[in-house]
Tab-separated table of C-alpha atoms in Angstrom:
chain	number	residue	atom	x	y	z
A	1295	MET	CA	44.140	14.557	15.737
A	1296	PRO	CA	46.317	15.074	12.614
A	1297	THR	CA	44.508	14.789	9.260
A	1298	ASP	CA	45.579	12.637	6.388
A	1299	PRO	CA	47.597	14.456	3.754
A	1300	VAL	CA	45.690	15.649	0.692
A	1301	ARG	CA	46.311	13.709	-2.411
A	1302	PRO	CA	44.986	15.740	-5.435
A	1303	THR	CA	42.815	13.740	-7.824
A	1304	GLU	CA	40.988	14.491	-11.090
A	1305	PHE	CA	37.849	14.428	-8.930
A	1306	SER	CA	38.945	17.156	-6.495
A	1307	LYS	CA	40.398	19.167	-9.285
A	1308	ARG	CA	37.143	19.178	-11.311
A	1309	VAL	CA	34.978	19.713	-8.286
A	1310	ILE	CA	36.960	22.847	-7.433
A	1311	GLU	CA	36.919	24.054	-11.039
A	1312	ASN	CA	33.027	23.780	-11.050
A	1313	GLU	CA	32.562	25.382	-7.653
A	1314	TRP	CA	30.946	22.217	-6.232
A	1315	THR	CA	33.097	22.100	-3.056
A	1316	MET	CA	30.115	22.306	-0.817
A	1317	VAL	CA	28.553	18.873	-0.567
A	1318	GLU	CA	25.004	20.317	-1.015
A	1319	LYS	CA	25.938	21.802	-4.383
A	1320	PHE	CA	27.727	18.589	-5.430
A	1321	ASN	CA	24.669	16.417	-4.460
A	1322	MET	CA	22.261	18.787	-6.271
A	1323	VAL	CA	24.207	18.240	-9.525
A	1324	LEU	CA	24.617	14.447	-8.802
A	1325	GLN	CA	20.896	14.013	-8.222
A	1326	GLN	CA	19.983	15.906	-11.391
A	1327	VAL	CA	22.249	13.715	-13.502
A	1328	GLY	CA	20.984	10.672	-11.629
A	1329	LYS	CA	17.343	11.479	-12.482
A	1330	GLU	CA	18.157	12.072	-16.078
A	1331	LEU	CA	19.874	8.758	-16.346
A	1332	ALA	CA	17.061	6.980	-14.490
A	1333	ASP	CA	14.626	8.214	-17.148
A	1334	GLN	CA	16.759	6.575	-19.809
A	1335	THR	CA	17.412	3.071	-18.324
A	1336	ALA	CA	15.038	0.069	-18.556
A	1337	ASP	CA	16.547	-1.428	-15.314
A	1338	GLN	CA	13.919	-0.403	-12.787
A	1339	GLN	CA	16.023	-1.448	-9.795
A	1340	LEU	CA	18.839	0.751	-11.009
A	1341	ALA	CA	16.521	3.645	-11.872
A	1342	SER	CA	15.124	3.615	-8.305
A	1343	LYS	CA	18.568	3.948	-6.936
A	1344	LEU	CA	19.553	6.630	-9.373
A	1345	ARG	CA	16.561	8.794	-8.503
A	1346	THR	CA	17.581	8.955	-4.842
A	1347	ILE	CA	21.352	8.971	-5.197
A	1348	PHE	CA	23.512	11.178	-2.935
A	1349	VAL	CA	26.970	11.210	-1.286
A	1350	PRO	CA	27.264	11.702	2.514
A	1351	LYS	CA	29.367	14.653	3.528
A	1352	ARG	CA	32.005	12.434	5.256
A	1353	ARG	CA	32.496	10.424	2.136
A	1354	PHE	CA	32.680	13.542	0.004
A	1355	ASP	CA	35.366	15.033	2.252
A	1356	ARG	CA	37.402	11.881	1.982
A	1357	TRP	CA	37.132	11.997	-1.869
A	1358	MET	CA	38.257	15.633	-1.779
A	1359	ARG	CA	41.354	14.569	0.244
A	1360	GLY	CA	42.037	11.755	-2.182
A	1361	ASP	CA	41.229	9.090	0.370
A	1362	VAL	CA	39.072	7.022	-1.997
A	1363	GLU	CA	37.453	3.602	-1.942
A	1364	MET	CA	35.888	2.836	-5.388
A	1365	PRO	CA	32.212	3.943	-5.223
A	1366	GLN	CA	29.352	1.447	-5.727
A	1367	ARG	CA	28.058	0.719	-9.236
A	1368	ASP	CA	25.146	3.227	-9.247
A	1369	ILE	CA	27.377	6.148	-8.075
A	1370	ARG	CA	30.123	5.192	-10.490
A	1371	PHE	CA	27.562	5.167	-13.246
A	1372	VAL	CA	26.408	8.749	-12.471
A	1373	LEU	CA	29.947	10.041	-11.957
A	1374	GLN	CA	31.056	8.704	-15.283
A	1375	HIS	CA	28.346	10.729	-17.070
A	1376	MET	CA	28.801	13.741	-14.805
A	1377	PHE	CA	32.606	14.088	-15.451
A	1378	ASN	CA	32.780	12.161	-18.799
A	1379	MET	CA	35.477	9.800	-17.508
A	1380	THR	CA	35.642	6.458	-15.808
A	1381	ALA	CA	35.827	6.233	-12.061
A	1382	GLU	CA	39.298	4.882	-12.246
A	1383	GLU	CA	40.388	7.953	-14.223
A	1384	LEU	CA	38.459	10.308	-11.999
A	1385	PHE	CA	40.055	9.161	-8.695
A	1386	ARG	CA	43.603	8.635	-9.882
A	1387	THR	CA	46.182	10.724	-7.961
A	1388	ILE	CA	47.527	13.597	-10.072
A	1389	PRO	CA	51.364	13.607	-10.117
A	1390	ALA	CA	53.020	16.827	-8.820
A	1391	SER	CA	54.413	17.500	-12.253
A	1392	GLU	CA	50.811	17.813	-13.616
A	1393	LEU	CA	49.548	20.285	-10.976
A	1394	THR	CA	48.968	23.824	-12.221
A	1395	ALA	CA	49.337	27.165	-10.557
A	1396	THR	CA	45.558	27.333	-10.365
A	1397	ALA	CA	45.465	25.119	-7.326
A	1398	PRO	CA	44.607	27.183	-4.168
A	1399	ALA	CA	47.667	28.078	-2.222
A	1400	ASP	CA	45.795	29.706	0.747
A	1401	ASP	CA	43.811	27.269	2.913
A	1402	SER	CA	41.310	30.016	3.548
A	1403	LEU	CA	40.546	30.037	-0.182
A	1404	ARG	CA	40.619	26.307	-0.669
A	1405	GLY	CA	37.833	25.295	-3.035
A	1406	VAL	CA	37.296	28.839	-4.320
A	1407	THR	CA	38.038	29.420	-7.981
A	1408	ARG	CA	39.429	32.777	-9.080
A	1409	PRO	CA	37.171	34.913	-11.272
A	1410	SER	CA	39.309	34.652	-14.332
A	1411	GLU	CA	39.312	30.865	-14.161
A	1412	SER	CA	35.671	30.379	-13.365
A	1413	PRO	CA	33.788	28.282	-15.976
A	1414	ALA	CA	30.176	29.062	-16.927
A	1415	TYR	CA	27.670	27.840	-14.375
A	1416	PRO	CA	26.141	24.509	-15.630
A	1417	ASP	CA	22.464	24.749	-16.704
A	1418	TYR	CA	21.401	21.811	-14.584
A	1419	ILE	CA	22.312	23.531	-11.321
A	1420	ALA	CA	20.472	26.702	-11.939
A	1421	PRO	CA	19.302	28.194	-8.626
A	1422	ALA	CA	15.747	27.423	-7.500
A	1423	THR	CA	14.502	30.954	-6.994
A	1424	GLN	CA	14.610	34.238	-8.922
A	1425	ALA	CA	16.307	36.000	-6.036
A	1426	VAL	CA	19.216	33.570	-6.067
A	1427	GLN	CA	19.360	33.781	-9.866
A	1428	GLU	CA	19.635	37.562	-9.630
A	1429	TYR	CA	22.358	37.253	-6.983
A	1430	VAL	CA	24.396	34.815	-9.035
A	1431	GLY	CA	23.940	37.004	-12.106
A	1432	SER	CA	25.240	40.139	-10.155
A	1433	VAL	CA	28.755	38.821	-9.607
A	1434	PRO	CA	31.399	37.644	-12.118
A	1435	GLY	CA	31.453	33.918	-12.539
A	1436	PRO	CA	29.625	31.718	-10.067
A	1437	PHE	CA	31.144	33.440	-7.027
A	1438	THR	CA	34.311	35.552	-6.709
A	1439	SER	CA	36.593	34.803	-3.893
A	1440	HIS	CA	35.908	37.996	-2.052
A	1441	VAL	CA	32.185	37.581	-2.221
A	1442	ALA	CA	32.391	33.980	-0.958
A	1443	ARG	CA	34.617	35.035	1.877
A	1444	THR	CA	32.388	37.988	2.797
A	1445	ILE	CA	29.307	35.707	2.945
A	1446	ALA	CA	31.202	33.320	5.236
A	1447	LEU	CA	32.480	36.132	7.496
A	1448	LEU	CA	29.009	37.522	7.947
A	1449	GLY	CA	27.871	34.077	9.120
A	1450	PHE	CA	25.441	33.373	6.187
A	1451	ASP	CA	25.166	30.387	3.895
A	1452	ASP	CA	26.033	30.411	0.294
A	1453	PRO	CA	22.674	31.217	-1.477
A	1454	VAL	CA	23.119	28.422	-3.991
A	1455	ALA	CA	23.872	26.003	-1.143
A	1456	VAL	CA	20.521	27.071	0.479
A	1457	ALA	CA	18.692	26.336	-2.748
A	1458	ALA	CA	20.472	22.921	-2.832
A	1459	GLN	CA	19.565	22.216	0.823
A	1460	THR	CA	15.934	23.075	0.083
A	1461	ARG	CA	15.861	20.720	-2.832
A	1462	ALA	CA	17.463	17.998	-0.760
A	1463	LEU	CA	14.694	18.338	1.858
A	1464	THR	CA	11.915	18.227	-0.708
A	1465	THR	CA	13.346	15.530	-2.912
A	1466	SER	CA	11.100	12.460	-3.091
A	1467	ASN	CA	11.631	8.986	-4.412
A	1468	ALA	CA	7.798	8.644	-4.569
A	1469	GLU	CA	6.658	10.634	-7.496
A	1470	PRO	CA	2.987	11.749	-7.478
A	1471	SER	CA	2.432	10.042	-10.854
A	1472	ASP	CA	3.825	6.774	-9.493
A	1473	LEU	CA	1.621	6.920	-6.426
A	1474	ALA	CA	-1.454	7.788	-8.507
A	1475	MET	CA	-0.691	4.760	-10.785
A	1476	ILE	CA	-0.455	2.452	-7.773
A	1477	GLY	CA	-3.724	3.846	-6.383
A	1478	ARG	CA	-5.424	3.101	-9.688
A	1479	GLY	CA	-4.016	-0.392	-9.627
A	1480	LEU	CA	-5.476	-1.084	-6.143
A	1481	GLN	CA	-8.852	0.206	-7.242
A	1482	ASP	CA	-8.726	-2.103	-10.265
A	1483	ILE	CA	-8.233	-4.988	-7.811
A	1484	VAL	CA	-11.361	-3.878	-5.938
A	1485	ASP	CA	-13.316	-3.643	-9.207
A	1486	VAL	CA	-12.558	-7.173	-10.382
A	1487	TYR	CA	-12.192	-8.868	-6.956
A	1488	GLU	CA	-15.594	-10.638	-6.911
A	1489	ASP	CA	-15.072	-11.884	-10.505
A	1490	ILE	CA	-11.558	-13.284	-9.999
A	1491	GLY	CA	-11.257	-13.992	-6.313
A	1492	PRO	CA	-8.432	-13.851	-3.761
A	1493	VAL	CA	-6.319	-16.829	-4.954
A	1494	ARG	CA	-5.634	-15.307	-8.425
A	1495	LEU	CA	-5.300	-11.681	-7.191
A	1496	VAL	CA	-3.206	-11.970	-4.020
A	1497	GLY	CA	0.110	-11.953	-5.902
A	1498	ARG	CA	-0.796	-8.668	-7.668
A	1499	VAL	CA	-1.761	-6.953	-4.449
A	1500	ARG	CA	1.334	-8.270	-2.698
A	1501	GLY	CA	3.419	-6.842	-5.579
A	1502	TRP	CA	1.915	-3.328	-5.128
A	1503	ARG	CA	2.457	-3.605	-1.314
A	1504	ASP	CA	6.142	-4.527	-1.792
A	1505	LYS	CA	6.698	-1.703	-4.199
A	1506	LEU	CA	5.118	0.788	-1.800
A	1507	ARG	CA	7.152	-0.553	1.151
A	1508	GLY	CA	10.260	-0.228	-0.972
A	1509	LEU	CA	9.532	3.442	-1.600
A	1510	ALA	CA	8.767	4.104	2.074
A	1511	LEU	CA	11.901	2.280	3.351
A	1512	GLY	CA	14.320	3.047	0.524
A	1513	GLY	CA	14.282	6.805	0.246
A	1514	GLN	CA	12.955	10.198	1.248
A	1515	GLN	CA	9.501	11.706	0.792
A	1516	PRO	CA	8.150	15.089	1.853
A	1517	PRO	CA	5.241	14.904	4.318
A	1518	ARG	CA	2.378	14.910	1.705
A	1519	ALA	CA	4.061	12.182	-0.389
A	1520	ARG	CA	4.861	10.105	2.702
A	1521	THR	CA	1.303	10.398	3.934
A	1522	GLU	CA	-0.035	9.192	0.578
A	1523	THR	CA	2.560	6.342	0.551
A	1524	PHE	CA	1.434	5.213	4.028
A	1525	ARG	CA	-2.240	5.438	3.052
A	1526	LEU	CA	-1.630	3.218	-0.058
A	1527	ILE	CA	0.363	0.627	1.914
A	1528	ALA	CA	-2.574	0.576	4.401
A	1529	GLN	CA	-4.973	-0.092	1.583
A	1530	ALA	CA	-2.754	-2.816	0.102
A	1531	SER	CA	-2.338	-4.538	3.535
A	1532	GLY	CA	-6.057	-4.150	4.181
A	1533	LEU	CA	-6.803	-5.920	0.864
A	1534	MET	CA	-4.294	-8.662	1.793
A	1535	ALA	CA	-6.101	-9.041	5.084
A	1536	TYR	CA	-9.488	-9.315	3.367
A	1537	MET	CA	-8.106	-11.849	0.859
A	1538	ALA	CA	-6.657	-13.907	3.748
A	1539	VAL	CA	-10.121	-14.171	5.283
A	1540	ASN	CA	-11.751	-15.160	1.987
A	1541	ALA	CA	-9.071	-17.632	1.236
A	1542	GLY	CA	-9.546	-19.351	4.657
A	1543	ALA	CA	-5.980	-18.597	5.818
A	1544	PRO	CA	-5.180	-18.796	9.514
A	1545	VAL	CA	-6.642	-15.861	11.464
A	1546	ALA	CA	-3.088	-14.701	12.456
A	1547	VAL	CA	-2.357	-13.908	8.753
A	1548	ALA	CA	-5.279	-11.458	8.453
A	1549	ASP	CA	-4.519	-10.105	11.901
A	1550	ALA	CA	-0.929	-9.240	10.989
A	1551	TYR	CA	-1.948	-7.416	7.807
A	1552	CYS	CA	-4.678	-5.629	9.703
A	1553	THR	CA	-2.192	-4.463	12.413
A	1554	GLU	CA	0.044	-2.889	9.684
A	1555	ALA	CA	-2.884	-1.327	7.830
A	1556	GLU	CA	-4.406	0.159	10.995
A	1557	GLU	CA	-1.200	1.701	12.155
A	1558	LEU	CA	-0.366	3.200	8.785
A	1559	ALA	CA	-3.888	4.473	8.249
A	1560	ARG	CA	-3.666	6.124	11.637
A	1561	GLU	CA	-0.298	7.749	10.731
A	1562	ALA	CA	-1.808	8.946	7.429
A	1563	GLY	CA	-4.737	10.460	9.394
A	1564	ASP	CA	-7.322	8.407	7.369
A	1565	THR	CA	-9.989	7.494	9.898
A	1566	SER	CA	-12.286	6.111	7.318
A	1567	LEU	CA	-9.719	3.609	6.150
A	1568	GLU	CA	-8.791	2.771	9.805
A	1569	MET	CA	-12.474	1.884	10.402
A	1570	TRP	CA	-12.541	-0.224	7.197
A	1571	VAL	CA	-9.590	-2.210	8.511
A	1572	ALA	CA	-11.292	-2.701	11.843
A	1573	GLY	CA	-14.214	-4.159	9.931
A	1574	THR	CA	-11.954	-6.583	8.171
A	1575	ARG	CA	-10.305	-7.613	11.458
A	1576	SER	CA	-13.810	-8.280	12.793
A	1577	LEU	CA	-14.651	-10.331	9.731
A	1578	GLY	CA	-11.613	-12.549	10.156
A	1579	LEU	CA	-12.343	-13.230	13.768
A	1580	TYR	CA	-16.024	-13.948	12.917
A	1581	TYR	CA	-15.081	-16.688	10.398
A	1582	ALA	CA	-12.611	-18.048	12.904
A	1583	GLY	CA	-15.474	-18.588	15.224
A	1584	LYS	CA	-14.196	-15.976	17.695
A	1585	TYR	CA	-17.554	-14.134	17.946
A	1586	LYS	CA	-16.948	-12.096	21.131
A	1587	GLU	CA	-13.600	-10.899	19.840
A	1588	SER	CA	-15.231	-10.120	16.456
A	1589	ASP	CA	-17.829	-7.976	18.242
A	1590	ALA	CA	-15.087	-6.152	20.243
A	1591	ALA	CA	-13.064	-5.376	17.164
A	1592	ALA	CA	-16.062	-3.907	15.425
A	1593	ALA	CA	-17.038	-1.926	18.470
A	1594	ALA	CA	-13.575	-0.427	18.678
A	1595	GLY	CA	-13.781	0.661	15.073
A	1596	ILE	CA	-17.120	2.352	15.623
A	1597	GLU	CA	-15.684	4.343	18.505
A	1598	LEU	CA	-13.321	6.100	16.055
A	1599	ALA	CA	-16.222	7.975	14.361
A	1600	PRO	CA	-19.718	6.617	15.423
A	1601	ARG	CA	-21.547	8.813	12.829
A	1602	SER	CA	-19.307	7.912	9.897
A	1603	ASP	CA	-20.737	5.941	6.999
A	1604	GLN	CA	-18.063	3.365	7.677
A	1605	ALA	CA	-19.803	2.566	10.885
A	1606	ILE	CA	-22.698	0.991	9.044
A	1607	ARG	CA	-20.539	-1.942	8.006
A	1608	LEU	CA	-19.048	-2.316	11.493
A	1609	LEU	CA	-22.565	-2.362	13.028
A	1610	VAL	CA	-24.265	-4.891	10.705
A	1611	ASN	CA	-21.491	-6.978	9.368
A	1612	GLY	CA	-19.335	-6.816	12.546
A	1613	ARG	CA	-21.481	-6.389	15.580
A	1614	ALA	CA	-24.930	-7.688	14.615
A	1615	ARG	CA	-23.781	-10.981	13.193
A	1616	ALA	CA	-21.283	-11.675	15.994
A	1617	LEU	CA	-23.826	-10.873	18.663
A	1618	ALA	CA	-26.389	-13.107	16.975
A	1619	ARG	CA	-23.876	-15.959	17.070
A	1620	CYS	CA	-23.328	-15.298	20.809
A	1621	GLY	CA	-27.059	-15.553	21.339
A	1622	ASP	CA	-27.490	-11.878	22.352
A	1623	ARG	CA	-30.848	-11.255	20.606
A	1624	SER	CA	-31.443	-7.732	22.054
A	1625	GLY	CA	-27.928	-6.586	21.328
A	1626	SER	CA	-27.985	-7.809	17.802
A	1627	GLU	CA	-31.423	-6.246	17.096
A	1628	ARG	CA	-30.239	-2.983	18.648
A	1629	VAL	CA	-27.166	-2.608	16.458
A	1630	MET	CA	-29.034	-3.677	13.331
A	1631	GLY	CA	-31.525	-0.847	14.068
A	1632	GLN	CA	-28.546	1.542	14.471
A	1633	ALA	CA	-27.134	0.472	11.139
A	1634	LEU	CA	-30.435	1.053	9.312
A	1635	ALA	CA	-30.894	4.459	11.063
A	1636	LEU	CA	-27.396	5.507	10.187
A	1637	SER	CA	-27.936	4.497	6.579
A	1638	ASP	CA	-30.981	6.775	6.393
A	1639	ARG	CA	-28.780	9.700	7.620
A	1640	HIS	CA	-26.378	9.176	4.720
A	1641	PRO	CA	-28.243	9.862	1.492
A	1642	SER	CA	-25.186	9.438	-0.782
A	1643	LEU	CA	-24.632	5.726	-0.142
A	1644	PRO	CA	-23.958	3.612	-3.268
A	1645	GLU	CA	-26.831	2.315	-5.333
A	1646	GLY	CA	-27.582	-1.410	-5.762
A	1647	LEU	CA	-25.364	-3.983	-4.059
A	1648	SER	CA	-22.007	-2.406	-3.252
A	1649	SER	CA	-18.860	-4.518	-3.622
A	1650	CYS	CA	-17.957	-6.537	-0.511
A	1651	VAL	CA	-14.336	-5.327	-0.638
A	1652	SER	CA	-15.022	-1.654	-1.525
A	1653	PHE	CA	-13.297	0.934	0.686
A	1654	GLY	CA	-16.460	2.927	0.533
A	1655	PRO	CA	-19.607	2.610	2.684
A	1656	TYR	CA	-22.129	-0.201	2.516
A	1657	SER	CA	-25.180	0.228	0.261
A	1658	MET	CA	-28.585	-0.339	1.771
A	1659	ALA	CA	-28.825	-3.596	-0.120
A	1660	ARG	CA	-25.503	-4.805	1.300
A	1661	THR	CA	-26.664	-3.827	4.774
A	1662	LEU	CA	-29.931	-5.802	4.432
A	1663	ALA	CA	-28.014	-8.852	3.104
A	1664	ASN	CA	-25.920	-8.862	6.287
A	1665	ALA	CA	-29.034	-8.369	8.399
A	1666	VAL	CA	-30.410	-11.564	6.707
A	1667	THR	CA	-27.449	-13.551	8.120
A	1668	ALA	CA	-27.806	-12.035	11.577
A	1669	ARG	CA	-31.519	-12.805	11.777
A	1670	LEU	CA	-30.917	-16.275	10.540
A	1671	HIS	CA	-28.659	-16.999	13.569
A	1672	LEU	CA	-31.312	-15.444	15.809
A	1673	GLY	CA	-33.670	-18.103	14.545
A	1674	ASN	CA	-36.106	-15.517	13.132
A	1675	THR	CA	-36.803	-17.235	9.828
A	1676	GLY	CA	-39.912	-15.236	9.002
A	1677	ARG	CA	-37.916	-11.978	9.196
A	1678	VAL	CA	-35.215	-13.571	7.126
A	1679	LEU	CA	-37.546	-14.462	4.339
A	1680	ARG	CA	-39.204	-10.999	4.334
A	1681	LEU	CA	-35.819	-9.200	4.211
A	1682	VAL	CA	-34.821	-11.495	1.259
A	1683	ASP	CA	-38.022	-10.468	-0.547
A	1684	GLU	CA	-36.904	-6.844	-0.221
A	1685	ILE	CA	-33.544	-7.290	-1.828
A	1686	ASP	CA	-34.278	-10.324	-4.023
A	1687	GLY	CA	-34.303	-8.213	-7.218
A	1688	LEU	CA	-30.986	-6.513	-6.484
A	1689	ILE	CA	-29.372	-9.840	-5.527
A	1690	SER	CA	-30.500	-11.643	-8.631
A	1691	ARG	CA	-29.321	-8.752	-10.923
A	1692	SER	CA	-26.055	-8.293	-9.017
A	1693	PRO	CA	-22.840	-9.378	-10.788
A	1694	SER	CA	-21.629	-10.580	-7.277
A	1695	GLN	CA	-21.803	-14.357	-7.525
A	1696	TRP	CA	-20.702	-14.537	-3.844
A	1697	SER	CA	-23.650	-12.448	-2.692
A	1698	ARG	CA	-26.052	-14.670	-4.619
A	1699	ALA	CA	-24.411	-17.778	-3.186
A	1700	LEU	CA	-24.429	-16.544	0.421
A	1701	VAL	CA	-27.998	-15.189	0.427
A	1702	GLY	CA	-29.184	-18.327	-1.259
A	1703	LEU	CA	-27.580	-20.479	1.360
A	1704	ASP	CA	-29.065	-18.296	4.120
A	1705	VAL	CA	-32.504	-18.700	2.600
A	1706	ALA	CA	-32.113	-22.464	2.288
A	1707	THR	CA	-31.045	-22.671	5.873
A	1708	ALA	CA	-33.962	-20.512	7.082
A	1709	LEU	CA	-36.409	-22.759	5.182
A	1710	LEU	CA	-34.853	-25.897	6.674
A	1711	GLN	CA	-35.421	-24.462	10.120
A	1712	GLN	CA	-39.171	-24.115	9.596
A	1713	ASP	CA	-41.681	-26.680	10.743
A	1714	GLY	CA	-42.507	-29.177	7.910
A	1715	ALA	CA	-39.517	-28.064	5.855
A	1716	ASP	CA	-39.550	-29.068	2.184
A	1717	VAL	CA	-36.178	-30.749	2.192
A	1718	GLU	CA	-36.248	-31.202	-1.595
A	1719	GLN	CA	-36.701	-27.457	-2.144
A	1720	VAL	CA	-34.076	-26.592	0.404
A	1721	MET	CA	-31.527	-28.835	-1.261
A	1722	ALA	CA	-32.360	-27.382	-4.651
A	1723	LEU	CA	-31.694	-23.920	-3.314
A	1724	GLY	CA	-28.407	-25.149	-1.837
A	1725	HIS	CA	-27.425	-26.622	-5.134
A	1726	ARG	CA	-28.221	-23.403	-6.962
A	1727	ALA	CA	-26.291	-21.396	-4.410
A	1728	LEU	CA	-23.148	-23.566	-4.815
A	1729	GLN	CA	-23.370	-23.220	-8.602
A	1730	ALA	CA	-23.394	-19.406	-8.174
A	1731	GLY	CA	-20.208	-19.492	-6.038
A	1732	THR	CA	-17.847	-21.790	-8.008
A	1733	THR	CA	-16.100	-19.451	-10.454
A	1734	ALA	CA	-14.021	-17.754	-7.776
A	1735	PRO	CA	-14.647	-19.789	-4.572
A	1736	ILE	CA	-14.248	-18.169	-1.103
A	1737	HIS	CA	-14.150	-19.504	2.405
A	1738	SER	CA	-17.458	-18.060	3.620
A	1739	VAL	CA	-19.372	-19.917	0.832
A	1740	TRP	CA	-17.734	-23.187	1.868
A	1741	LYS	CA	-18.432	-22.576	5.592
A	1742	ARG	CA	-22.130	-21.745	5.121
A	1743	ALA	CA	-22.635	-24.595	2.593
A	1744	ASN	CA	-21.263	-27.049	5.207
A	1745	GLU	CA	-23.534	-25.509	7.884
A	1746	LEU	CA	-26.525	-26.189	5.677
A	1747	TYR	CA	-25.457	-29.804	5.230
A	1748	ASP	CA	-24.839	-30.239	8.947
A	1749	GLN	CA	-28.351	-28.857	9.788
A	1750	ALA	CA	-29.809	-31.372	7.340
A	1751	GLY	CA	-28.272	-34.158	9.388
A	1752	ARG	CA	-31.518	-36.018	10.221
A	1753	TRP	CA	-32.307	-36.186	6.429
A	1754	HIS	CA	-28.863	-37.516	5.250
A	1755	TYR	CA	-30.472	-40.676	4.057
A	1756	LEU	CA	-32.642	-38.754	1.510
A	1757	PRO	CA	-31.462	-38.758	-2.133
A	1758	ASP	CA	-31.701	-34.923	-2.343
A	1759	VAL	CA	-29.421	-34.506	0.670
A	1760	ARG	CA	-26.959	-37.101	-0.754
A	1761	ASP	CA	-26.968	-35.176	-4.074
A	1762	TYR	CA	-26.174	-31.967	-2.184
A	1763	ALA	CA	-23.342	-33.759	-0.459
A	1764	GLU	CA	-22.047	-34.716	-3.916
A	1765	ASP	CA	-22.296	-30.961	-4.922
A	1766	LEU	CA	-20.042	-30.135	-1.954
A	1767	ARG	CA	-17.442	-32.711	-2.941
A	1768	GLU	CA	-17.445	-31.339	-6.462
A	1769	TRP	CA	-17.208	-27.773	-5.259
A	1770	ARG	CA	-14.192	-28.504	-3.087
A	1771	SER	CA	-12.426	-30.471	-5.844
A	1772	ARG	CA	-11.999	-27.363	-8.044
A	1773	PRO	CA	-8.327	-26.139	-8.069
A	1774	GLN	CA	-8.912	-22.783	-6.321
A	1775	ALA	CA	-11.359	-24.313	-3.912
A	1776	GLU	CA	-8.936	-27.036	-2.878
A	1777	LEU	CA	-6.520	-24.399	-1.663
A	1778	ILE	CA	-9.248	-22.554	0.206
A	1779	VAL	CA	-10.554	-25.757	1.868
A	1780	ALA	CA	-7.053	-26.902	2.716
A	1781	GLY	CA	-6.342	-23.628	4.573
A	1782	SER	CA	-9.799	-23.298	6.076
A	1783	SER	CA	-10.573	-24.063	9.724
A	1784	ALA	CA	-14.156	-25.010	8.690
A	1785	GLY	CA	-14.446	-28.752	8.876
A	1786	SER	CA	-16.697	-30.984	6.744
A	1787	ALA	CA	-18.566	-34.037	7.598
A	1788	LEU	CA	-18.199	-35.397	4.106
């Protein structure tokens, strides 16, 4: 097929003059200039494009032939600074009268500058290794024509091109400092989550997730950077799933985020995170009333690493509570025992009451708090009250208002189940628990508070129970609580 005739342009002329006729060399210079400009602009969207800029070989070859469509804004911006002229000036066709004798007459030497005409090699495309530096320094100019031809005839690549190719392979649009900053941002979310709650934090986490996905989809990362990018996306999606559960969103929402988080954690080789996500999937199914599926999700997570400290959460928060709801007393008791035994084998568990959303393992106090809920649904009120006595000090001193509310509601429900229940005391405990869970309301508090009211059904005529019903109405009327109740599948008899 015949090729289009070559139309000389300022671009092709200057590329030849600077020995950038190999697209790898040209892109190395283009990317260096792009990064320098990215550091100087306040436009973050433009900066992201500038840091990953490159020209495909087919387009570069067309430009060298003079077959030019005006480049996009970001490439024009870099070319303007690279050549110190506008794109219109750069790609104009040079009239024959302006062409000089320096243009290559021999096709075999096309793109090779003669030694006497070679400009100094630009500082910003210095070779990447000492060996290449020594090679370049051993010949006149960047490359003499006979050296370039000899390299080609021997079948080897231009050493500077090899350095450029290496750089192209290891170039990353996800700088380690940027990933570290996002990792700290996600940890900050974990640290303040129980104080602020899902409704006010979901937008921030979604922003981090979108930024990370933009990095993963919009550029290139070497294996280590890509692994860390995937791991952070998995954390962000896992947090979105946990927030969806706490906010009472449909179970399909949490399930979608969990699926993404599990797959990316698996790709990143982070089994601990994959197990954490399995626990969050189990939690969502539990609060959706799908107890058998909740147990199955937790069991699948445990199979990944049965002796891992992450298995503690899966055993007690996932399996024990779900099995208790299914009426499987022996199964629930068995996995609670396994959770406590596994806790004893991990001496470095967190002290006190660990955060519910922490990516780390459960503390012993957090494990016992979940055992309280499981035993409550097994109808073992005596064991519930004894367990609460063990952790009461930690719960009362904990900054976690949700833990105080949930344990308080469990205690109230346990007392209500006893013969000769003191309804006034129970409703007082329920009132106190609701007061502890109003600053940043979550779905689980609403669900358990309603369950307490439902179980007090035969005493609804009593003033204390009617007052508790009023507490529930007030709780759900708060702005954040209204959103949670509206999205919740937990009904209310009020």
